[in-house]
Amino acid sequence: MNEALPIIFLALMGLAMLAYVVLDGYDLGVGVLLRRATPEQRDTMIASIGPFWDANETWLVLGVGLLLVAFPKAHGVILGALYLPVTLMLIGLMLRGVAFELRAKAAATSKPMWDRCFYGGSLLAALSQGYMLGHYIVGFDSSLGGYAFALLIAPCLTAGYVLLGSGWLLMKAEGELQRRAVRWARTSLLLTAIGIAAVSLATPMVSQRIYDKWFSLPEVIALAPIPLATLGLFGLAWLFLRRLQHDSANTNQRGLDRWSWAPFACAVGVFVLAFFGLAYSLYPFLVIDRISIFDAASAPESLKLILIGTLITLPAIIGYSVFAYRVFWGKARALDYG
């Protein structure tokens, strides 16, 4: 049991981070897209994420909290190496929260300023997370190449969030905003694919161990479905978006509504496959080839106590999330504070 505890906590932490990337990813994407919309459309966009965005960030708190209490040694190394981008991310998330609340109470003349703050906070948080991912993948390489890779992944992850956000708006919006979401999704698809490809190519180059895990026999055959399925999902997303673009041009609302879910589902599938591919590459290390989960884990007695609290907290978060999405499912409407 003691040997299994670090693996259990790694799985729980991975679940929390995957849930955060998908759920808060789409509302960060909506925030980044806010600047491209009309004032009326911005109200609908904010309404589409209003009941969910704050709860979505709970998954980040859970994931980082588990890293801190279950793997304190790795937490210190990771957060120490990422101190500046983490600070920028927190500034962006705080700016989003302040802007979201104050835009509801601001005078009409001040509302555009808070919209810009919400956009700026969303963009800063998304870029910071992309930079952190890139820097983490190269093992915190402090060379020029390491920083260049992190700077490449920053806009690519942001594009992935925009793809998720556009897919979300396709399901939640109607009319011109829904048609715009089709165009936004198509423009973000290529950069998202570039980011996935860059991570997939860079990871085995960073470590001989990871290279051997992917390209030795019979692993290379057994793992082939992951990149093939990812490529297939990108192809499906492109086909669905082309179909939706055609329906949009011909004002075929029935066609738009029938397949509006498909691009978002494809984007979620891409992120899930990318996550599992990265998790397979890294395991059992939290810092590539430096700190394993067994080296970084807290004492078994501490992990057992923390596990009890986690098994109480996690179902509560999942239950609330399912309840919220069920209650507020359907098309979003423009906000009314009257």
mmCIF file with all atom_site columns, N, CA and C in Angstrom, residues 120-189:
data_model
loop_
_atom_site.group_PDB
_atom_site.id
_atom_site.type_symbol
_atom_site.label_atom_id
_atom_site.label_alt_id
_atom_site.label_comp_id
_atom_site.label_asym_id
_atom_site.label_entity_id
_atom_site.label_seq_id
_atom_site.pdbx_PDB_ins_code
_atom_site.Cartn_x
_atom_site.Cartn_y
_atom_site.Cartn_z
_atom_site.occupancy
_atom_site.B_iso_or_equiv
_atom_site.pdbx_formal_charge
_atom_site.auth_seq_id
_atom_site.auth_comp_id
_atom_site.auth_asym_id
_atom_site.auth_atom_id
_atom_site.pdbx_PDB_model_num
ATOM 1   N N  . GLY A 1 120 ? -7.269  41.081 -21.046 1.00 0.00 ? 120 GLY A N  1
ATOM 2   C CA . GLY A 1 120 ? -5.846  41.112 -20.713 1.00 0.00 ? 120 GLY A CA 1
ATOM 3   C C  . GLY A 1 120 ? -5.478  40.065 -19.674 1.00 0.00 ? 120 GLY A C  1
ATOM 4   N N  . GLY A 1 121 ? -6.321  39.903 -18.650 1.00 0.00 ? 121 GLY A N  1
ATOM 5   C CA . GLY A 1 121 ? -6.060  38.896 -17.638 1.00 0.00 ? 121 GLY A CA 1
ATOM 6   C C  . GLY A 1 121 ? -6.113  37.485 -18.202 1.00 0.00 ? 121 GLY A C  1
ATOM 7   N N  . SER A 1 122 ? -7.074  37.245 -19.089 1.00 0.00 ? 122 SER A N  1
ATOM 8   C CA . SER A 1 122 ? -7.194  35.928 -19.720 1.00 0.00 ? 122 SER A CA 1
ATOM 9   C C  . SER A 1 122 ? -5.978  35.632 -20.591 1.00 0.00 ? 122 SER A C  1
ATOM 10  N N  . LEU A 1 123 ? -5.551  36.619 -21.377 1.00 0.00 ? 123 LEU A N  1
ATOM 11  C CA . LEU A 1 123 ? -4.399  36.428 -22.259 1.00 0.00 ? 123 LEU A CA 1
ATOM 12  C C  . LEU A 1 123 ? -3.124  36.216 -21.447 1.00 0.00 ? 123 LEU A C  1
ATOM 13  N N  . LEU A 1 124 ? -2.940  36.997 -20.390 1.00 0.00 ? 124 LEU A N  1
ATOM 14  C CA . LEU A 1 124 ? -1.739  36.866 -19.562 1.00 0.00 ? 124 LEU A CA 1
ATOM 15  C C  . LEU A 1 124 ? -1.692  35.491 -18.891 1.00 0.00 ? 124 LEU A C  1
ATOM 16  N N  . ALA A 1 125 ? -2.819  35.035 -18.372 1.00 0.00 ? 125 ALA A N  1
ATOM 17  C CA . ALA A 1 125 ? -2.853  33.729 -17.713 1.00 0.00 ? 125 ALA A CA 1
ATOM 18  C C  . ALA A 1 125 ? -2.575  32.605 -18.712 1.00 0.00 ? 125 ALA A C  1
ATOM 19  N N  . ALA A 1 126 ? -3.173  32.692 -19.904 1.00 0.00 ? 126 ALA A N  1
ATOM 20  C CA . ALA A 1 126 ? -2.985  31.640 -20.911 1.00 0.00 ? 126 ALA A CA 1
ATOM 21  C C  . ALA A 1 126 ? -1.538  31.595 -21.395 1.00 0.00 ? 126 ALA A C  1
ATOM 22  N N  . LEU A 1 127 ? -0.962  32.743 -21.697 1.00 0.00 ? 127 LEU A N  1
ATOM 23  C CA . LEU A 1 127 ? 0.435   32.773 -22.151 1.00 0.00 ? 127 LEU A CA 1
ATOM 24  C C  . LEU A 1 127 ? 1.384   32.281 -21.066 1.00 0.00 ? 127 LEU A C  1
ATOM 25  N N  . SER A 1 128 ? 1.122   32.655 -19.822 1.00 0.00 ? 128 SER A N  1
ATOM 26  C CA . SER A 1 128 ? 1.976   32.212 -18.713 1.00 0.00 ? 128 SER A CA 1
ATOM 27  C C  . SER A 1 128 ? 1.928   30.698 -18.559 1.00 0.00 ? 128 SER A C  1
ATOM 28  N N  . GLN A 1 129 ? 0.753   30.126 -18.679 1.00 0.00 ? 129 GLN A N  1
ATOM 29  C CA . GLN A 1 129 ? 0.625   28.678 -18.565 1.00 0.00 ? 129 GLN A CA 1
ATOM 30  C C  . GLN A 1 129 ? 1.338   27.974 -19.717 1.00 0.00 ? 129 GLN A C  1
ATOM 31  N N  . GLY A 1 130 ? 1.231   28.529 -20.916 1.00 0.00 ? 130 GLY A N  1
ATOM 32  C CA . GLY A 1 130 ? 1.947   27.953 -22.045 1.00 0.00 ? 130 GLY A CA 1
ATOM 33  C C  . GLY A 1 130 ? 3.447   28.012 -21.857 1.00 0.00 ? 130 GLY A C  1
ATOM 34  N N  . TYR A 1 131 ? 3.940   29.128 -21.359 1.00 0.00 ? 131 TYR A N  1
ATOM 35  C CA . TYR A 1 131 ? 5.380   29.261 -21.098 1.00 0.00 ? 131 TYR A CA 1
ATOM 36  C C  . TYR A 1 131 ? 5.815   28.246 -20.041 1.00 0.00 ? 131 TYR A C  1
ATOM 37  N N  . MET A 1 132 ? 5.027   28.107 -18.988 1.00 0.00 ? 132 MET A N  1
ATOM 38  C CA . MET A 1 132 ? 5.375   27.144 -17.930 1.00 0.00 ? 132 MET A CA 1
ATOM 39  C C  . MET A 1 132 ? 5.418   25.727 -18.477 1.00 0.00 ? 132 MET A C  1
ATOM 40  N N  . LEU A 1 133 ? 4.457   25.375 -19.311 1.00 0.00 ? 133 LEU A N  1
ATOM 41  C CA . LEU A 1 133 ? 4.448   24.037 -19.900 1.00 0.00 ? 133 LEU A CA 1
ATOM 42  C C  . LEU A 1 133 ? 5.695   23.804 -20.741 1.00 0.00 ? 133 LEU A C  1
ATOM 43  N N  . GLY A 1 134 ? 6.041   24.766 -21.586 1.00 0.00 ? 134 GLY A N  1
ATOM 44  C CA . GLY A 1 134 ? 7.222   24.618 -22.432 1.00 0.00 ? 134 GLY A CA 1
ATOM 45  C C  . GLY A 1 134 ? 8.505   24.514 -21.622 1.00 0.00 ? 134 GLY A C  1
ATOM 46  N N  . HIS A 1 135 ? 8.621   25.344 -20.598 1.00 0.00 ? 135 HIS A N  1
ATOM 47  C CA . HIS A 1 135 ? 9.833   25.326 -19.774 1.00 0.00 ? 135 HIS A CA 1
ATOM 48  C C  . HIS A 1 135 ? 9.931   24.041 -18.960 1.00 0.00 ? 135 HIS A C  1
ATOM 49  N N  . TYR A 1 136 ? 8.783   23.527 -18.522 1.00 0.00 ? 136 TYR A N  1
ATOM 50  C CA . TYR A 1 136 ? 8.748   22.282 -17.760 1.00 0.00 ? 136 TYR A CA 1
ATOM 51  C C  . TYR A 1 136 ? 9.157   21.099 -18.629 1.00 0.00 ? 136 TYR A C  1
ATOM 52  N N  . ILE A 1 137 ? 8.678   21.060 -19.867 1.00 0.00 ? 137 ILE A N  1
ATOM 53  C CA . ILE A 1 137 ? 8.946   19.933 -20.759 1.00 0.00 ? 137 ILE A CA 1
ATOM 54  C C  . ILE A 1 137 ? 10.439  19.788 -21.043 1.00 0.00 ? 137 ILE A C  1
ATOM 55  N N  . VAL A 1 138 ? 11.158  20.893 -21.160 1.00 0.00 ? 138 VAL A N  1
ATOM 56  C CA . VAL A 1 138 ? 12.597  20.819 -21.445 1.00 0.00 ? 138 VAL A CA 1
ATOM 57  C C  . VAL A 1 138 ? 13.419  20.703 -20.167 1.00 0.00 ? 138 VAL A C  1
ATOM 58  N N  . GLY A 1 139 ? 12.749  20.374 -19.062 1.00 0.00 ? 139 GLY A N  1
ATOM 59  C CA . GLY A 1 139 ? 13.472  20.174 -17.807 1.00 0.00 ? 139 GLY A CA 1
ATOM 60  C C  . GLY A 1 139 ? 14.069  21.435 -17.237 1.00 0.00 ? 139 GLY A C  1
ATOM 61  N N  . PHE A 1 140 ? 13.396  22.575 -17.460 1.00 0.00 ? 140 PHE A N  1
ATOM 62  C CA . PHE A 1 140 ? 13.851  23.881 -16.973 1.00 0.00 ? 140 PHE A CA 1
ATOM 63  C C  . PHE A 1 140 ? 15.223  24.233 -17.540 1.00 0.00 ? 140 PHE A C  1
ATOM 64  N N  . ASP A 1 141 ? 15.431  23.871 -18.795 1.00 0.00 ? 141 ASP A N  1
ATOM 65  C CA . ASP A 1 141 ? 16.681  24.188 -19.488 1.00 0.00 ? 141 ASP A CA 1
ATOM 66  C C  . ASP A 1 141 ? 16.851  25.699 -19.567 1.00 0.00 ? 141 ASP A C  1
ATOM 67  N N  . SER A 1 142 ? 17.976  26.191 -19.044 1.00 0.00 ? 142 SER A N  1
ATOM 68  C CA . SER A 1 142 ? 18.210  27.642 -18.997 1.00 0.00 ? 142 SER A CA 1
ATOM 69  C C  . SER A 1 142 ? 18.983  28.158 -20.202 1.00 0.00 ? 142 SER A C  1
ATOM 70  N N  . SER A 1 143 ? 19.145  27.317 -21.222 1.00 0.00 ? 143 SER A N  1
ATOM 71  C CA . SER A 1 143 ? 19.821  27.775 -22.434 1.00 0.00 ? 143 SER A CA 1
ATOM 72  C C  . SER A 1 143 ? 18.867  28.594 -23.292 1.00 0.00 ? 143 SER A C  1
ATOM 73  N N  . LEU A 1 144 ? 19.420  29.228 -24.325 1.00 0.00 ? 144 LEU A N  1
ATOM 74  C CA . LEU A 1 144 ? 18.603  30.023 -25.243 1.00 0.00 ? 144 LEU A CA 1
ATOM 75  C C  . LEU A 1 144 ? 17.549  29.153 -25.917 1.00 0.00 ? 144 LEU A C  1
ATOM 76  N N  . GLY A 1 145 ? 17.927  27.927 -26.287 1.00 0.00 ? 145 GLY A N  1
ATOM 77  C CA . GLY A 1 145 ? 16.982  27.023 -26.916 1.00 0.00 ? 145 GLY A CA 1
ATOM 78  C C  . GLY A 1 145 ? 15.826  26.659 -26.007 1.00 0.00 ? 145 GLY A C  1
ATOM 79  N N  . GLY A 1 146 ? 16.125  26.463 -24.711 1.00 0.00 ? 146 GLY A N  1
ATOM 80  C CA . GLY A 1 146 ? 15.078  26.140 -23.754 1.00 0.00 ? 146 GLY A CA 1
ATOM 81  C C  . GLY A 1 146 ? 14.069  27.257 -23.608 1.00 0.00 ? 146 GLY A C  1
ATOM 82  N N  . TYR A 1 147 ? 14.554  28.486 -23.501 1.00 0.00 ? 147 TYR A N  1
ATOM 83  C CA . TYR A 1 147 ? 13.652  29.630 -23.385 1.00 0.00 ? 147 TYR A CA 1
ATOM 84  C C  . TYR A 1 147 ? 12.881  29.849 -24.688 1.00 0.00 ? 147 TYR A C  1
ATOM 85  N N  . ALA A 1 148 ? 13.531  29.613 -25.824 1.00 0.00 ? 148 ALA A N  1
ATOM 86  C CA . ALA A 1 148 ? 12.858  29.784 -27.112 1.00 0.00 ? 148 ALA A CA 1
ATOM 87  C C  . ALA A 1 148 ? 11.705  28.787 -27.248 1.00 0.00 ? 148 ALA A C  1
ATOM 88  N N  . PHE A 1 149 ? 11.929  27.551 -26.795 1.00 0.00 ? 149 PHE A N  1
ATOM 89  C CA . PHE A 1 149 ? 10.861  26.554 -26.870 1.00 0.00 ? 149 PHE A CA 1
ATOM 90  C C  . PHE A 1 149 ? 9.687   26.956 -25.978 1.00 0.00 ? 149 PHE A C  1
ATOM 91  N N  . ALA A 1 150 ? 9.989   27.443 -24.778 1.00 0.00 ? 150 ALA A N  1
ATOM 92  C CA . ALA A 1 150 ? 8.921   27.879 -23.880 1.00 0.00 ? 150 ALA A CA 1
ATOM 93  C C  . ALA A 1 150 ? 8.132   29.031 -24.490 1.00 0.00 ? 150 ALA A C  1
ATOM 94  N N  . LEU A 1 151 ? 8.836   29.954 -25.148 1.00 0.00 ? 151 LEU A N  1
ATOM 95  C CA . LEU A 1 151 ? 8.163   31.082 -25.797 1.00 0.00 ? 151 LEU A CA 1
ATOM 96  C C  . LEU A 1 151 ? 7.326   30.632 -26.991 1.00 0.00 ? 151 LEU A C  1
ATOM 97  N N  . LEU A 1 152 ? 7.714   29.531 -27.624 1.00 0.00 ? 152 LEU A N  1
ATOM 98  C CA . LEU A 1 152 ? 6.911   28.978 -28.727 1.00 0.00 ? 152 LEU A CA 1
ATOM 99  C C  . LEU A 1 152 ? 5.631   28.352 -28.207 1.00 0.00 ? 152 LEU A C  1
ATOM 100 N N  . ILE A 1 153 ? 5.722   27.604 -27.109 1.00 0.00 ? 153 ILE A N  1
ATOM 101 C CA . ILE A 1 153 ? 4.554   26.904 -26.589 1.00 0.00 ? 153 ILE A CA 1
ATOM 102 C C  . ILE A 1 153 ? 3.542   27.880 -25.994 1.00 0.00 ? 153 ILE A C  1
ATOM 103 N N  . ALA A 1 154 ? 3.989   29.040 -25.515 1.00 0.00 ? 154 ALA A N  1
ATOM 104 C CA . ALA A 1 154 ? 3.075   30.010 -24.897 1.00 0.00 ? 154 ALA A CA 1
ATOM 105 C C  . ALA A 1 154 ? 1.913   30.388 -25.829 1.00 0.00 ? 154 ALA A C  1
ATOM 106 N N  . PRO A 1 155 ? 2.159   30.870 -27.054 1.00 0.00 ? 155 PRO A N  1
ATOM 107 C CA . PRO A 1 155 ? 1.026   31.191 -27.931 1.00 0.00 ? 155 PRO A CA 1
ATOM 108 C C  . PRO A 1 155 ? 0.307   29.952 -28.437 1.00 0.00 ? 155 PRO A C  1
ATOM 109 N N  . CYS A 1 156 ? 1.007   28.810 -28.520 1.00 0.00 ? 156 CYS A N  1
ATOM 110 C CA . CYS A 1 156 ? 0.353   27.583 -29.004 1.00 0.00 ? 156 CYS A CA 1
ATOM 111 C C  . CYS A 1 156 ? -0.691  27.103 -28.003 1.00 0.00 ? 156 CYS A C  1
ATOM 112 N N  . LEU A 1 157 ? -0.362  27.105 -26.705 1.00 0.00 ? 157 LEU A N  1
ATOM 113 C CA . LEU A 1 157 ? -1.356  26.714 -25.707 1.00 0.00 ? 157 LEU A CA 1
ATOM 114 C C  . LEU A 1 157 ? -2.500  27.722 -25.677 1.00 0.00 ? 157 LEU A C  1
ATOM 115 N N  . THR A 1 158 ? -2.182  28.990 -25.842 1.00 0.00 ? 158 THR A N  1
ATOM 116 C CA . THR A 1 158 ? -3.228  30.009 -25.904 1.00 0.00 ? 158 THR A CA 1
ATOM 117 C C  . THR A 1 158 ? -4.172  29.740 -27.075 1.00 0.00 ? 158 THR A C  1
ATOM 118 N N  . ALA A 1 159 ? -3.610  29.355 -28.219 1.00 0.00 ? 159 ALA A N  1
ATOM 119 C CA . ALA A 1 159 ? -4.443  28.993 -29.368 1.00 0.00 ? 159 ALA A CA 1
ATOM 120 C C  . ALA A 1 159 ? -5.314  27.782 -29.049 1.00 0.00 ? 159 ALA A C  1
ATOM 121 N N  . GLY A 1 160 ? -4.764  26.814 -28.302 1.00 0.00 ? 160 GLY A N  1
ATOM 122 C CA . GLY A 1 160 ? -5.559  25.670 -27.890 1.00 0.00 ? 160 GLY A CA 1
ATOM 123 C C  . GLY A 1 160 ? -6.726  26.082 -27.015 1.00 0.00 ? 160 GLY A C  1
ATOM 124 N N  . TYR A 1 161 ? -6.484  27.029 -26.105 1.00 0.00 ? 161 TYR A N  1
ATOM 125 C CA . TYR A 1 161 ? -7.578  27.545 -25.275 1.00 0.00 ? 161 TYR A CA 1
ATOM 126 C C  . TYR A 1 161 ? -8.606  28.287 -26.123 1.00 0.00 ? 161 TYR A C  1
ATOM 127 N N  . VAL A 1 162 ? -8.135  29.025 -27.121 1.00 0.00 ? 162 VAL A N  1
ATOM 128 C CA . VAL A 1 162 ? -9.062  29.717 -28.021 1.00 0.00 ? 162 VAL A CA 1
ATOM 129 C C  . VAL A 1 162 ? -9.908  28.706 -28.795 1.00 0.00 ? 162 VAL A C  1
ATOM 130 N N  . LEU A 1 163 ? -9.294  27.586 -29.195 1.00 0.00 ? 163 LEU A N  1
ATOM 131 C CA . LEU A 1 163 ? -10.045 26.530 -29.875 1.00 0.00 ? 163 LEU A CA 1
ATOM 132 C C  . LEU A 1 163 ? -11.129 25.974 -28.955 1.00 0.00 ? 163 LEU A C  1
ATOM 133 N N  . LEU A 1 164 ? -10.777 25.714 -27.698 1.00 0.00 ? 164 LEU A N  1
ATOM 134 C CA . LEU A 1 164 ? -11.774 25.254 -26.732 1.00 0.00 ? 164 LEU A CA 1
ATOM 135 C C  . LEU A 1 164 ? -12.862 26.314 -26.520 1.00 0.00 ? 164 LEU A C  1
ATOM 136 N N  . GLY A 1 165 ? -12.438 27.580 -26.370 1.00 0.00 ? 165 GLY A N  1
ATOM 137 C CA . GLY A 1 165 ? -13.407 28.651 -26.150 1.00 0.00 ? 165 GLY A CA 1
ATOM 138 C C  . GLY A 1 165 ? -14.332 28.847 -27.331 1.00 0.00 ? 165 GLY A C  1
ATOM 139 N N  . SER A 1 166 ? -13.801 28.750 -28.544 1.00 0.00 ? 166 SER A N  1
ATOM 140 C CA . SER A 1 166 ? -14.631 28.876 -29.741 1.00 0.00 ? 166 SER A CA 1
ATOM 141 C C  . SER A 1 166 ? -15.632 27.729 -29.814 1.00 0.00 ? 166 SER A C  1
ATOM 142 N N  . GLY A 1 167 ? -15.149 26.515 -29.491 1.00 0.00 ? 167 GLY A N  1
ATOM 143 C CA . GLY A 1 167 ? -16.064 25.375 -29.483 1.00 0.00 ? 167 GLY A CA 1
ATOM 144 C C  . GLY A 1 167 ? -17.156 25.522 -28.443 1.00 0.00 ? 167 GLY A C  1
ATOM 145 N N  . TRP A 1 168 ? -16.800 26.091 -27.297 1.00 0.00 ? 168 TRP A N  1
ATOM 146 C CA . TRP A 1 168 ? -17.799 26.343 -26.255 1.00 0.00 ? 168 TRP A CA 1
ATOM 147 C C  . TRP A 1 168 ? -18.848 27.335 -26.751 1.00 0.00 ? 168 TRP A C  1
ATOM 148 N N  . LEU A 1 169 ? -18.404 28.412 -27.396 1.00 0.00 ? 169 LEU A N  1
ATOM 149 C CA . LEU A 1 169 ? -19.342 29.412 -27.904 1.00 0.00 ? 169 LEU A CA 1
ATOM 150 C C  . LEU A 1 169 ? -20.218 28.849 -29.016 1.00 0.00 ? 169 LEU A C  1
ATOM 151 N N  . LEU A 1 170 ? -19.686 27.928 -29.810 1.00 0.00 ? 170 LEU A N  1
ATOM 152 C CA . LEU A 1 170 ? -20.508 27.282 -30.828 1.00 0.00 ? 170 LEU A CA 1
ATOM 153 C C  . LEU A 1 170 ? -21.716 26.593 -30.204 1.00 0.00 ? 170 LEU A C  1
ATOM 154 N N  . MET A 1 171 ? -21.520 26.000 -29.028 1.00 0.00 ? 171 MET A N  1
ATOM 155 C CA . MET A 1 171 ? -22.620 25.318 -28.357 1.00 0.00 ? 171 MET A CA 1
ATOM 156 C C  . MET A 1 171 ? -23.534 26.279 -27.608 1.00 0.00 ? 171 MET A C  1
ATOM 157 N N  . LYS A 1 172 ? -22.963 27.358 -27.071 1.00 0.00 ? 172 LYS A N  1
ATOM 158 C CA . LYS A 1 172 ? -23.727 28.222 -26.171 1.00 0.00 ? 172 LYS A CA 1
ATOM 159 C C  . LYS A 1 172 ? -24.338 29.443 -26.847 1.00 0.00 ? 172 LYS A C  1
ATOM 160 N N  . ALA A 1 173 ? -23.815 29.827 -28.008 1.00 0.00 ? 173 ALA A N  1
ATOM 161 C CA . ALA A 1 173 ? -24.254 31.074 -28.650 1.00 0.00 ? 173 ALA A CA 1
ATOM 162 C C  . ALA A 1 173 ? -25.204 30.794 -29.807 1.00 0.00 ? 173 ALA A C  1
ATOM 163 N N  . GLU A 1 174 ? -25.756 31.869 -30.330 1.00 0.00 ? 174 GLU A N  1
ATOM 164 C CA . GLU A 1 174 ? -26.642 31.805 -31.490 1.00 0.00 ? 174 GLU A CA 1
ATOM 165 C C  . GLU A 1 174 ? -26.309 32.967 -32.421 1.00 0.00 ? 174 GLU A C  1
ATOM 166 N N  . GLY A 1 175 ? -26.842 32.912 -33.629 1.00 0.00 ? 175 GLY A N  1
ATOM 167 C CA . GLY A 1 175 ? -26.763 34.037 -34.547 1.00 0.00 ? 175 GLY A CA 1
ATOM 168 C C  . GLY A 1 175 ? -25.354 34.376 -34.976 1.00 0.00 ? 175 GLY A C  1
ATOM 169 N N  . GLU A 1 176 ? -25.054 35.664 -35.039 1.00 0.00 ? 176 GLU A N  1
ATOM 170 C CA . GLU A 1 176 ? -23.780 36.137 -35.556 1.00 0.00 ? 176 GLU A CA 1
ATOM 171 C C  . GLU A 1 176 ? -22.613 35.710 -34.671 1.00 0.00 ? 176 GLU A C  1
ATOM 172 N N  . LEU A 1 177 ? -22.812 35.677 -33.360 1.00 0.00 ? 177 LEU A N  1
ATOM 173 C CA . LEU A 1 177 ? -21.736 35.251 -32.469 1.00 0.00 ? 177 LEU A CA 1
ATOM 174 C C  . LEU A 1 177 ? -21.367 33.790 -32.732 1.00 0.00 ? 177 LEU A C  1
ATOM 175 N N  . GLN A 1 178 ? -22.341 32.954 -32.961 1.00 0.00 ? 178 GLN A N  1
ATOM 176 C CA . GLN A 1 178 ? -22.063 31.552 -33.273 1.00 0.00 ? 178 GLN A CA 1
ATOM 177 C C  . GLN A 1 178 ? -21.311 31.428 -34.588 1.00 0.00 ? 178 GLN A C  1
ATOM 178 N N  . ARG A 1 179 ? -21.688 32.235 -35.562 1.00 0.00 ? 179 ARG A N  1
ATOM 179 C CA . ARG A 1 179 ? -20.992 32.195 -36.851 1.00 0.00 ? 179 ARG A CA 1
ATOM 180 C C  . ARG A 1 179 ? -19.555 32.703 -36.719 1.00 0.00 ? 179 ARG A C  1
ATOM 181 N N  . ARG A 1 180 ? -19.358 33.713 -35.888 1.00 0.00 ? 180 ARG A N  1
ATOM 182 C CA . ARG A 1 180 ? -17.993 34.188 -35.634 1.00 0.00 ? 180 ARG A CA 1
ATOM 183 C C  . ARG A 1 180 ? -17.155 33.125 -34.940 1.00 0.00 ? 180 ARG A C  1
ATOM 184 N N  . ALA A 1 181 ? -17.787 32.361 -34.052 1.00 0.00 ? 181 ALA A N  1
ATOM 185 C CA . ALA A 1 181 ? -17.059 31.321 -33.330 1.00 0.00 ? 181 ALA A CA 1
ATOM 186 C C  . ALA A 1 181 ? -16.507 30.275 -34.287 1.00 0.00 ? 181 ALA A C  1
ATOM 187 N N  . VAL A 1 182 ? -17.211 30.005 -35.379 1.00 0.00 ? 182 VAL A N  1
ATOM 188 C CA . VAL A 1 182 ? -16.712 29.069 -36.389 1.00 0.00 ? 182 VAL A CA 1
ATOM 189 C C  . VAL A 1 182 ? -15.398 29.585 -36.968 1.00 0.00 ? 182 VAL A C  1
ATOM 190 N N  . ARG A 1 183 ? -15.369 30.866 -37.312 1.00 0.00 ? 183 ARG A N  1
ATOM 191 C CA . ARG A 1 183 ? -14.151 31.457 -37.897 1.00 0.00 ? 183 ARG A CA 1
ATOM 192 C C  . ARG A 1 183 ? -13.023 31.476 -36.879 1.00 0.00 ? 183 ARG A C  1
ATOM 193 N N  . TRP A 1 184 ? -13.331 31.810 -35.643 1.00 0.00 ? 184 TRP A N  1
ATOM 194 C CA . TRP A 1 184 ? -12.298 31.846 -34.605 1.00 0.00 ? 184 TRP A CA 1
ATOM 195 C C  . TRP A 1 184 ? -11.693 30.458 -34.384 1.00 0.00 ? 184 TRP A C  1
ATOM 196 N N  . ALA A 1 185 ? -12.528 29.439 -34.398 1.00 0.00 ? 185 ALA A N  1
ATOM 197 C CA . ALA A 1 185 ? -12.032 28.080 -34.203 1.00 0.00 ? 185 ALA A CA 1
ATOM 198 C C  . ALA A 1 185 ? -11.118 27.664 -35.352 1.00 0.00 ? 185 ALA A C  1
ATOM 199 N N  . ARG A 1 186 ? -11.479 28.017 -36.571 1.00 0.00 ? 186 ARG A N  1
ATOM 200 C CA . ARG A 1 186 ? -10.665 27.626 -37.727 1.00 0.00 ? 186 ARG A CA 1
ATOM 201 C C  . ARG A 1 186 ? -9.295  28.295 -37.687 1.00 0.00 ? 186 ARG A C  1
ATOM 202 N N  . THR A 1 187 ? -9.256  29.543 -37.255 1.00 0.00 ? 187 THR A N  1
ATOM 203 C CA . THR A 1 187 ? -7.967  30.255 -37.228 1.00 0.00 ? 187 THR A CA 1
ATOM 204 C C  . THR A 1 187 ? -7.054  29.745 -36.116 1.00 0.00 ? 187 THR A C  1
ATOM 205 N N  . SER A 1 188 ? -7.608  29.162 -35.081 1.00 0.00 ? 188 SER A N  1
ATOM 206 C CA . SER A 1 188 ? -6.787  28.678 -33.956 1.00 0.00 ? 188 SER A CA 1
ATOM 207 C C  . SER A 1 188 ? -6.345  27.234 -34.141 1.00 0.00 ? 188 SER A C  1
ATOM 208 N N  . LEU A 1 189 ? -6.923  26.531 -35.089 1.00 0.00 ? 189 LEU A N  1
ATOM 209 C CA . LEU A 1 189 ? -6.670  25.096 -35.236 1.00 0.00 ? 189 LEU A CA 1
ATOM 210 C C  . LEU A 1 189 ? -5.211  24.812 -35.595 1.00 0.00 ? 189 LEU A C  1
#
